[in-house]
XYZ file of C-alpha atoms in Angstrom:
708
model
C 0.000 0.000 0.000
C 1.281 3.466 -0.859
C 1.373 6.128 1.859
C -1.279 8.782 1.785
C 0.145 12.199 0.911
C -1.687 14.034 3.689
C -1.049 11.475 6.381
C 1.839 11.614 8.826
C 4.671 9.266 8.048
C 5.417 7.112 11.039
C 8.779 5.418 11.638
C 7.835 2.067 13.146
C 10.151 0.051 15.344
C 11.057 -3.583 15.032
C 8.313 -6.092 15.638
C 8.374 -7.536 19.117
C 7.503 -11.065 20.127
C 3.993 -12.054 21.219
C 2.900 -9.610 23.887
C 2.086 -10.834 27.401
C -1.538 -10.491 28.472
C -0.606 -7.926 31.135
C -0.100 -5.143 28.594
C -2.384 -2.222 29.220
C -2.494 -1.444 25.520
C -4.749 -4.412 24.695
C -7.957 -2.428 25.414
C -6.814 -0.111 22.606
C -6.735 -3.006 20.132
C -10.447 -2.956 19.150
C -10.182 0.766 18.459
C -7.160 0.305 16.248
C -8.660 -2.674 14.452
C -11.945 -0.861 13.959
C -10.318 2.263 12.479
C -8.379 0.698 9.685
C -5.062 0.035 11.460
C -5.286 -3.725 11.512
C -2.856 -5.453 9.205
C -3.722 -9.033 8.268
C -1.070 -11.055 6.499
C -2.117 -13.602 3.952
C -1.107 -17.069 5.071
C -1.023 -20.359 3.263
C -3.850 -22.756 3.905
C -1.356 -25.531 4.381
C -0.388 -26.165 8.025
C 3.144 -27.202 7.121
C 3.697 -24.050 5.097
C 2.412 -21.945 7.992
C 4.858 -23.583 10.383
C 7.750 -22.994 7.983
C 6.707 -19.359 7.571
C 6.524 -18.938 11.354
C 9.980 -20.450 11.796
C 11.407 -18.119 9.163
C 9.789 -15.116 10.840
C 11.305 -16.064 14.190
C 14.702 -16.485 12.590
C 14.405 -13.108 10.868
C 13.349 -11.492 14.135
C 16.354 -12.961 15.945
C 18.684 -11.675 13.243
C 17.160 -8.221 13.437
C 17.511 -8.181 17.227
C 21.152 -9.279 16.934
C 21.827 -6.588 14.326
C 20.179 -3.952 16.510
C 22.320 -5.035 19.470
C 25.432 -4.804 17.327
C 24.558 -1.280 16.199
C 23.961 -0.200 19.789
C 27.375 -1.549 20.773
C 29.024 0.279 17.882
C 27.323 3.533 18.903
C 28.517 3.307 22.507
C 31.975 2.245 21.371
C 32.124 5.339 19.163
C 31.570 7.649 22.139
C 34.046 5.747 24.310
C 36.701 6.060 21.599
C 35.887 9.754 21.326
C 36.411 10.210 25.068
C 39.633 8.179 24.964
C 40.991 10.270 22.111
C 39.962 13.453 23.913
C 41.764 12.409 27.116
C 44.976 11.576 25.235
C 44.861 14.876 23.364
C 44.202 16.763 26.615
C 47.309 15.158 28.079
C 49.292 16.235 25.024
C 47.993 19.797 25.295
C 48.807 19.965 28.993
C 52.244 18.479 28.376
C 52.946 21.059 25.647
C 51.138 23.779 27.627
C 48.768 24.568 24.783
C 46.045 26.980 25.951
C 44.396 28.265 22.788
C 41.855 25.398 22.796
C 40.114 24.004 25.850
C 39.286 20.326 26.315
C 35.562 20.930 25.813
C 36.229 22.574 22.458
C 38.498 19.676 21.556
C 35.763 17.159 22.366
C 33.367 19.082 20.117
C 35.855 18.963 17.218
C 36.198 15.203 17.499
C 32.414 14.904 17.639
C 32.120 16.978 14.457
C 34.571 14.711 12.642
C 32.711 11.545 13.623
C 29.387 13.185 12.750
C 30.604 13.972 9.230
C 31.751 10.358 8.778
C 28.435 8.936 9.980
C 26.387 11.364 7.931
C 28.160 11.182 4.610
C 30.387 8.132 4.799
C 27.865 5.475 5.837
C 25.968 3.785 2.972
C 22.283 2.969 3.350
C 21.248 -0.677 3.321
C 18.869 -1.996 0.692
C 15.152 -2.470 1.190
C 12.780 -0.877 3.640
C 9.554 -1.625 5.417
C 6.277 -1.161 3.581
C 4.436 2.091 4.291
C 0.880 1.794 5.582
C -1.910 4.269 4.938
C -3.649 5.725 7.988
C -6.056 8.102 6.290
C -8.712 7.842 8.996
C -6.416 9.037 11.787
C -5.889 12.673 12.707
C -2.953 12.050 15.030
C -0.048 9.657 15.480
C -0.241 6.935 18.124
C 2.837 6.404 20.266
C 2.274 2.626 20.307
C 0.477 0.315 17.896
C -0.657 -3.272 18.404
C -0.913 -5.160 15.110
C -2.619 -8.520 14.651
C -0.758 -10.593 12.062
C -2.433 -13.988 11.657
C -3.312 -14.244 15.317
C 0.044 -12.939 16.535
C 0.217 -9.558 18.207
C 3.147 -7.244 17.464
C 4.028 -3.970 19.175
C 5.316 -0.980 17.202
C 6.567 2.236 18.782
C 6.634 5.716 17.291
C 10.122 6.969 16.430
C 9.132 10.222 14.799
C 7.859 11.835 11.641
C 9.689 11.245 8.356
C 9.469 13.863 5.650
C 8.394 12.624 2.179
C 11.822 13.412 0.744
C 13.529 11.044 3.176
C 11.104 8.120 2.952
C 13.586 6.129 0.837
C 16.506 6.589 3.267
C 14.879 5.133 6.346
C 17.790 2.752 6.943
C 20.362 5.524 7.042
C 18.083 7.559 9.292
C 17.795 4.541 11.555
C 21.575 4.350 11.810
C 21.778 8.034 12.686
C 19.095 7.505 15.320
C 21.334 4.957 16.994
C 23.802 7.724 17.838
C 21.029 10.183 18.718
C 20.281 9.750 22.400
C 16.969 10.294 24.082
C 17.035 13.798 25.664
C 16.060 12.237 28.974
C 19.474 10.548 29.011
C 21.031 13.980 29.416
C 18.717 14.985 32.233
C 18.642 11.753 34.189
C 22.127 10.350 33.582
C 24.605 13.049 32.540
C 23.437 16.258 34.239
C 23.133 14.996 37.861
C 26.867 14.283 38.412
C 27.818 17.581 36.733
C 25.501 19.705 38.853
C 26.130 17.754 42.068
C 29.883 18.113 41.656
C 29.414 21.870 41.273
C 27.714 22.043 44.674
C 29.865 19.423 46.387
C 33.156 21.057 45.378
C 31.968 24.619 45.984
C 34.472 26.799 47.833
C 32.081 28.026 50.479
C 34.443 30.624 51.935
C 34.643 32.602 48.695
C 31.066 31.819 47.685
C 29.470 33.184 50.861
C 31.820 36.140 50.930
C 30.189 37.294 47.684
C 26.773 35.780 48.330
C 24.762 38.969 47.872
C 26.294 39.787 44.504
C 26.011 36.171 43.319
C 22.306 36.032 44.154
C 21.690 39.344 42.394
C 23.487 38.231 39.235
C 21.899 34.766 39.252
C 18.261 35.653 39.948
C 17.679 39.234 38.874
C 20.325 39.149 36.145
C 18.992 35.951 34.564
C 15.442 37.316 34.544
C 16.612 40.577 32.949
C 18.646 38.688 30.349
C 15.720 36.371 29.566
C 13.248 39.172 28.882
C 15.701 41.307 26.914
C 16.723 38.402 24.694
C 13.109 37.258 24.348
C 11.837 40.679 23.260
C 14.731 41.263 20.867
C 14.199 37.844 19.299
C 10.489 38.577 18.926
C 11.485 41.570 16.848
C 13.770 39.328 14.797
C 10.902 36.886 14.247
C 8.663 39.728 13.055
C 11.405 40.782 10.633
C 11.706 37.206 9.358
C 7.966 37.138 8.767
C 8.123 40.365 6.767
C 10.965 39.158 4.523
C 9.339 35.777 4.077
C 11.901 33.617 5.938
C 9.470 32.270 8.521
C 7.742 29.127 7.268
C 5.771 28.236 10.394
C 4.398 29.657 13.636
C 6.748 31.324 16.126
C 5.022 32.891 19.134
C 6.152 35.434 21.719
C 6.234 32.733 24.391
C 8.622 30.762 22.176
C 10.935 33.783 22.106
C 10.810 34.064 25.895
C 11.526 30.350 26.180
C 14.580 30.799 23.968
C 15.676 33.727 26.148
C 15.391 31.538 29.247
C 17.392 28.575 27.946
C 20.107 30.679 26.316
C 20.555 32.768 29.489
C 22.014 29.703 31.228
C 25.772 30.205 31.355
C 27.916 27.100 31.592
C 29.384 26.305 35.045
C 31.323 23.367 33.635
C 33.374 25.402 31.185
C 33.823 28.348 33.553
C 35.015 26.013 36.311
C 37.486 24.210 34.061
C 39.036 27.341 32.559
C 39.352 29.415 35.716
C 40.319 26.480 37.911
C 43.092 25.508 35.514
C 44.386 29.068 35.261
C 43.946 29.675 39.026
C 42.321 33.029 38.398
C 41.493 35.458 41.183
C 39.524 33.543 43.808
C 36.780 36.122 44.227
C 36.378 36.571 40.496
C 36.126 32.784 40.279
C 33.490 32.790 43.035
C 31.403 35.476 41.315
C 31.495 33.816 37.914
C 31.110 30.227 39.068
C 28.510 30.987 41.730
C 26.441 33.002 39.276
C 26.665 30.360 36.568
C 25.706 27.502 38.890
C 22.696 29.298 40.320
C 21.574 30.841 37.050
C 21.451 27.355 35.512
C 18.920 26.487 38.187
C 17.036 29.752 37.632
C 17.020 29.275 33.841
C 15.533 25.790 33.969
C 12.793 26.829 36.425
C 12.126 29.989 34.410
C 11.763 27.980 31.201
C 9.336 25.615 32.943
C 7.276 28.596 34.116
C 7.126 30.019 30.593
C 5.946 26.662 29.236
C 3.279 26.579 31.958
C 1.942 29.998 30.880
C -1.588 29.245 29.646
C -3.896 32.284 29.259
C -7.643 31.771 29.351
C -9.610 32.144 26.151
C -9.081 31.187 22.552
C -5.799 33.042 22.059
C -3.400 30.994 24.160
C -0.435 33.277 23.352
C -1.953 36.620 24.388
C -0.959 38.365 27.605
C -3.119 37.495 30.563
C -2.397 38.947 34.013
C -3.825 35.944 35.874
C -1.752 33.521 33.809
C 1.344 35.681 34.320
C 1.054 35.702 38.103
C 0.277 31.998 38.018
C 3.572 31.444 36.172
C 5.379 33.542 38.772
C 3.826 31.415 41.490
C 4.878 28.259 39.645
C 8.429 29.605 39.445
C 8.579 30.319 43.180
C 6.895 27.038 44.060
C 9.144 24.880 41.884
C 12.324 26.584 43.011
C 11.495 26.560 46.728
C 10.215 22.977 46.549
C 13.315 21.780 44.726
C 15.565 23.610 47.170
C 13.758 22.062 50.145
C 13.881 18.579 48.654
C 17.624 18.809 48.002
C 18.375 20.172 51.465
C 16.178 17.568 53.195
C 17.895 14.712 51.334
C 21.274 16.051 52.421
C 20.104 16.332 56.032
C 18.724 12.774 56.002
C 22.032 11.475 54.658
C 23.916 13.382 57.348
C 21.755 11.888 60.099
C 22.143 8.360 58.721
C 25.932 8.662 58.527
C 26.109 10.204 62.000
C 23.940 7.777 63.976
C 25.121 4.600 62.273
C 28.539 3.016 62.129
C 28.760 3.061 58.362
C 32.177 4.691 58.676
C 33.471 1.252 59.644
C 32.548 0.073 56.134
C 33.798 2.748 53.699
C 32.495 0.924 50.639
C 28.930 0.822 51.972
C 29.234 4.399 53.170
C 30.371 5.631 49.745
C 27.661 3.627 47.959
C 24.930 5.046 50.215
C 26.241 8.579 49.733
C 26.252 8.123 45.954
C 22.734 6.671 45.787
C 21.193 9.248 48.126
C 22.775 12.075 46.152
C 21.671 10.791 42.753
C 18.180 9.893 43.962
C 17.629 13.546 44.877
C 17.523 14.463 41.206
C 15.129 11.676 40.265
C 12.919 12.269 43.307
C 12.518 15.944 42.456
C 11.695 15.177 38.829
C 9.195 12.491 39.866
C 7.448 14.966 42.183
C 7.171 17.640 39.501
C 10.031 19.804 40.738
C 13.380 20.539 39.084
C 16.125 18.013 39.674
C 18.901 20.461 38.762
C 18.002 22.773 41.659
C 17.489 19.869 44.066
C 20.770 18.109 43.308
C 22.702 21.399 43.433
C 21.562 22.239 46.959
C 21.870 18.588 47.935
C 25.535 18.794 46.971
C 26.027 21.961 49.031
C 24.285 20.353 52.034
C 26.261 17.132 51.685
C 29.533 19.083 51.608
C 28.561 21.165 54.638
C 27.228 18.393 56.879
C 27.555 14.818 55.598
C 31.171 15.229 54.533
C 32.187 15.723 58.194
C 30.630 12.379 59.180
C 32.358 10.306 56.508
C 35.462 8.270 57.126
C 38.734 9.518 55.685
C 38.592 6.902 52.955
C 34.995 7.767 52.025
C 35.809 11.470 51.863
C 38.505 10.782 49.327
C 36.336 8.311 47.417
C 33.314 10.609 47.109
C 35.412 13.577 45.977
C 37.212 11.509 43.354
C 34.112 9.605 42.251
C 32.067 12.686 41.435
C 35.072 14.429 39.945
C 35.567 11.552 37.492
C 31.836 11.328 36.695
C 31.741 15.090 36.170
C 34.714 14.948 33.810
C 33.337 12.075 31.737
C 29.796 13.469 31.558
C 31.067 16.910 30.594
C 33.240 15.660 27.746
C 30.543 13.221 26.612
C 28.034 16.054 26.277
C 30.416 18.268 24.327
C 31.391 15.362 22.070
C 27.714 14.702 21.443
C 27.179 18.376 20.595
C 29.680 18.074 17.762
C 28.075 14.830 16.638
C 24.549 16.246 16.746
C 25.383 18.992 14.251
C 25.414 16.330 11.513
C 23.395 13.440 12.938
C 20.368 15.433 14.125
C 17.791 15.257 11.339
C 15.536 18.198 12.188
C 17.882 21.187 11.944
C 16.359 24.493 10.873
C 19.105 26.934 9.841
C 17.966 30.549 9.652
C 20.787 33.113 9.143
C 18.610 36.017 10.286
C 17.571 34.232 13.478
C 21.147 33.107 14.214
C 22.677 36.565 13.743
C 19.872 38.155 15.736
C 20.446 35.639 18.532
C 24.132 36.548 18.792
C 23.310 40.262 18.968
C 20.537 39.677 21.523
C 22.809 37.565 23.731
C 25.496 40.247 23.697
C 23.030 42.992 24.619
C 21.303 40.809 27.208
C 24.595 39.979 28.900
C 25.626 43.642 28.911
C 22.291 44.686 30.434
C 22.765 41.889 32.947
C 26.302 42.684 34.160
C 26.907 46.436 34.015
C 23.687 47.881 35.519
C 23.622 45.287 38.301
C 27.279 45.947 39.097
C 26.506 49.676 39.278
C 23.680 49.173 41.769
C 25.682 46.635 43.785
C 28.582 49.084 44.033
C 26.263 51.663 45.603
C 26.103 49.487 48.697
C 29.689 48.251 48.693
C 32.687 49.940 50.237
C 35.039 48.041 47.934
C 33.648 48.304 44.447
C 33.549 45.702 41.713
C 36.121 47.071 39.288
C 35.642 47.612 35.583
C 38.170 44.919 34.753
C 36.108 42.320 36.618
C 32.901 43.550 35.017
C 34.455 43.251 31.564
C 35.654 39.740 32.416
C 32.191 38.739 33.612
C 30.730 40.142 30.405
C 33.233 38.177 28.321
C 32.889 34.934 30.293
C 29.190 34.334 29.730
C 29.841 30.946 28.121
C 26.951 28.772 26.967
C 27.215 25.022 27.204
C 25.696 21.848 28.622
C 22.585 23.282 30.258
C 21.502 25.396 27.278
C 22.059 22.414 24.985
C 20.147 20.004 27.235
C 17.186 22.400 27.565
C 17.099 22.975 23.799
C 17.256 19.301 22.796
C 14.634 18.236 25.312
C 11.798 19.340 23.017
C 12.351 19.546 19.246
C 8.840 18.656 18.092
C 7.813 22.023 16.617
C 9.365 24.224 13.962
C 10.200 26.930 16.519
C 11.921 24.499 18.898
C 13.959 22.999 16.043
C 15.201 26.447 15.058
C 16.054 27.170 18.705
C 18.037 23.953 18.988
C 20.078 24.624 15.851
C 20.826 28.197 16.935
C 21.722 27.110 20.473
C 24.152 24.546 19.090
C 25.941 27.165 16.999
C 26.061 29.595 19.929
C 27.640 26.921 22.127
C 30.251 26.228 19.424
C 31.138 29.905 19.172
C 31.344 30.591 22.918
C 33.377 27.474 23.679
C 35.841 27.902 20.827
C 36.171 31.692 20.623
C 35.285 32.913 24.116
C 36.775 29.905 25.919
C 39.947 30.040 23.854
C 40.316 33.770 24.483
C 40.016 33.552 28.261
C 43.774 33.517 28.905
C 44.657 36.595 26.789
C 41.607 38.434 28.158
C 42.754 37.850 31.747
C 46.158 39.218 30.838
C 44.744 42.204 28.957
C 42.481 43.143 31.885
C 45.358 42.783 34.401
C 43.587 40.126 36.461
C 45.767 37.938 38.618
C 46.228 34.271 37.723
C 48.181 31.505 39.390
C 46.409 32.073 42.714
C 45.921 29.237 45.198
C 42.116 29.006 45.564
C 42.454 27.840 49.175
C 44.497 30.868 50.217
C 43.404 34.465 50.516
C 45.448 36.984 48.513
C 47.577 39.524 50.376
C 45.562 42.561 51.479
C 47.706 44.989 49.476
C 46.661 43.495 46.149
C 44.519 45.935 44.199
C 42.554 43.318 42.315
C 41.623 41.545 45.509
C 40.678 44.717 47.320
C 38.259 45.576 44.542
C 36.310 42.413 45.185
C 36.798 42.221 48.927
C 33.514 42.335 50.797
C 32.342 45.706 51.947
C 31.948 44.784 55.573
C 34.301 45.253 58.527
C 37.909 45.297 57.469
C 39.327 41.831 57.921
C 42.582 40.181 58.906
C 43.680 37.815 56.172
C 40.162 37.475 54.847
C 39.109 35.226 57.755
C 36.723 37.686 59.308
C 33.102 38.258 58.440
C 32.670 40.247 55.239
C 29.843 42.727 54.843
C 29.147 40.897 51.583
C 27.889 38.136 53.865
C 24.660 39.849 54.799
C 23.381 40.138 58.345
C 20.776 37.495 57.577
C 23.489 35.045 56.629
C 25.487 35.880 59.776
C 22.418 35.046 61.835
C 22.081 31.803 59.891
C 25.726 30.960 60.492
C 25.324 31.462 64.236
C 22.267 29.197 64.268
C 24.052 26.633 62.112
C 27.199 26.608 64.250
C 25.378 26.321 67.577
C 22.559 23.941 66.679
C 22.582 22.340 63.222
C 26.246 21.362 63.130
C 26.084 19.591 66.524
C 22.838 17.820 65.534
C 23.905 16.670 62.072
C 27.657 16.166 62.482
C 30.329 15.230 64.982
C 31.607 18.822 65.195
C 30.507 22.018 66.876
C 29.885 22.870 70.519
C 27.934 20.361 72.657
C 24.207 20.953 72.555
C 24.195 20.839 76.347
C 25.921 24.240 76.271
C 23.716 25.843 73.614
C 20.221 24.446 74.272
C 18.135 25.447 77.326
C 18.527 23.402 80.485
C 15.115 21.773 80.112
C 16.322 20.222 76.825
C 19.174 18.451 78.576
C 18.037 14.910 77.783
C 17.462 15.692 74.114
C 20.784 17.530 73.921
C 22.694 14.556 75.320
C 20.983 12.192 72.873
C 21.731 14.307 69.814
C 25.256 15.351 70.683
C 27.931 13.053 69.334
C 30.253 11.483 71.934
C 33.197 12.681 69.857
C 32.333 16.268 70.776
C 32.887 15.438 74.454
C 35.965 13.309 73.820
C 37.825 15.808 71.652
C 39.250 18.987 73.049
C 38.786 20.583 69.628
C 35.952 19.972 67.187
C 36.656 18.305 63.895
C 37.964 20.823 61.401
C 36.217 21.100 58.073
C 38.356 20.620 55.008
C 36.421 23.269 53.081
C 35.033 25.549 55.742
C 33.668 28.946 54.867
C 35.316 30.421 57.989
C 32.592 33.006 58.520
C 32.551 34.191 62.107
C 29.948 35.995 64.178
C 30.635 39.408 65.588
C 30.067 38.560 69.220
C 32.295 36.665 71.657
C 35.278 36.837 69.309
C 38.859 36.413 70.443
C 41.854 36.358 68.130
C 45.294 35.253 69.258
C 48.280 36.058 67.055
C 51.810 35.553 68.334
C 52.190 37.663 71.453
C 49.117 39.759 70.655
C 45.550 38.914 71.535
C 42.528 40.638 70.069
C 39.385 40.413 72.195
C 35.937 41.917 71.919
C 36.200 44.236 74.916
C 38.115 47.074 73.285
C 41.393 46.870 75.300
C 44.856 46.323 73.859
C 48.413 45.839 75.041
C 51.747 44.207 74.195
C 50.326 40.785 74.924
C 46.662 41.723 74.554
C 45.478 43.852 71.671
C 41.721 44.270 71.509
C 39.188 45.691 69.184
C 35.485 46.326 69.462
C 33.210 44.787 66.870
C 30.422 47.351 66.987
C 28.975 47.500 63.502
C 29.432 47.267 59.814
C 30.676 50.864 59.412
C 33.312 51.050 62.160
C 36.859 52.242 61.435
C 40.025 50.254 61.976
C 41.487 50.232 65.482
C 45.200 50.280 66.146
C 45.133 46.618 67.163
C 43.764 45.619 63.769
C 46.424 47.659 62.025
C 49.103 45.834 64.020
C 47.463 42.537 63.224
C 47.230 43.205 59.484
C 50.800 44.551 59.401
C 52.107 41.299 60.822
C 50.036 39.016 58.606
C 51.946 36.424 56.637
C 53.870 34.708 59.449
C 52.965 32.083 62.016
C 49.533 30.739 62.913
C 46.394 32.587 63.818
C 44.049 31.123 66.413
C 40.458 32.249 66.541
C 38.200 31.336 69.464
C 34.474 31.775 69.048
C 31.908 30.648 71.636
C 34.305 28.162 73.159
C 35.229 26.633 69.780
C 38.813 27.154 68.576
C 39.697 27.124 64.891
C 43.297 27.242 63.673
C 44.024 29.054 60.423
C 47.505 28.553 58.905
C 48.584 31.753 57.182
C 50.791 31.993 54.129
C 54.391 32.865 54.836
C 55.136 35.957 52.747
C 58.291 36.930 54.562
């Protein structure tokens, strides 16, 4: 039978064996049979001939299944070889100190090469399945049950095939083998990337710049989304006028594109700046913004998709639908945040009140499963797994990490670092491959050029005005060189690609995906490759140890230093850490840390007397046994303003305002106080010896860099 010209062409999968009676699709069978979708094969009246035909069908089915398995193995082997080649080339580049091309750009180049080979160098096999006419149907079914001589076969929908490609189904099928389901990216590849970002976060530098990071991530992403969306709507109108728009492209589609393309890439930013050891506070601003704005972008895109005005025109502005979308945004984000934090807290309690530390393998396995399940749990509940797994990683690093054995700490860090590296390079390799293997590209030069211009203007409107308003409340301003670097470093990568490929059903989404792919190529190759000369041109320090604070006389550091009380060696509370966060830190140090970990002051000293029994039950025996609490490997070192005593050499700084040769004191009276003479002495002597800080009976030792 020839296919009907007006009917949708359906790519049908391989025939399965006889279906078990438990299938829920069987009630659909009478409908399908009654509407012209039943296919009855002519069979010989001879019983022997029927048996021979059945045996041949089973043999053919087995061969097809074996061939399909072989093609799947070849596809996976292709990506493994790509990763292997990428790793070897990365080693060569590092050995030769080549910096003009980053590893992610290299992975994309290898993916492009393989994509060209698969697209143009693979011949199509002969023969194809017969096309069936479905003239009575007005939509495509995702699954079909076909009765062939009493045997039921299941066929699944693979997608629509254009009439011009109906004779190359076999080649398309081969290209589909290397085209992964978008859910693979969300459920398999993104979780370790996002979790590693939260788990390896340098909390000291992150919380020092928390206010600015939140402003850039939330307000900046929203501003960028609406600017890009409105500019692209103008581009779409222009395309319609010049006759380059062949299908519908609504305003909400433009806003959706603005949301997904506003997601900067934390993976690429982390790799480039971590390798170059750029200024630690610049790193914190860029990386913190990019991690959080990924979460904001995905929730914002979900809210735009959920925008459904009442009435016939579903794309007109409706105030009720707008506020409903805002409520969805707040609900999804807060729910995802809560789910991630709760999972981290549960893991911390399990590792604290059990003796899993005696079995490091079990401890590491539980940590891995609890962390990964956060993403899937959030997605299953209708929230956003990216937000949940990000804050789960931060919570795990802050609490659970302290309860793990030494071996499990090392294992979890290395495990997620390796998974992050492999998933990152796999995604970028697949990006290069998808440029040639993806079969629904829509290339529009006007839309692509307009997108580049809109992204540039959106990023500029994001960085410079926000920096201006942030500097109004900061004593130490964010310098122009850092603002220019933030403008330049708005790389697009894994998150934008994953959001774009998740839905490519419509003409508008296919154009968005193609444009997003080209934007990622440009930013990774051009912007990523130009990071090193840009740092040099803007006079930004590189080669800085991220675990050490820069010397206080460095101009670049002082520009980004928090605008709070002047600090000694960066280990004092920064005004950038807002008063709300300082209150949170006090609550966390006195109550949450003792409850969830083996560190912190005993709860018997912080809780009221009538809670004595509960305090003794929740406080770890190690707190009583140890003279000093367990020191965090990656502590944020943010201190409260009260009950603060600093001991440095022969000088002691207390909170009572007195000073002397052996006791130098300063009063911590507010965020706008001036330096006392004791602080000047303390800062003048920084760089030698050890500094001991006592806060609420808990002593922390900070080794200082020897600059003498």
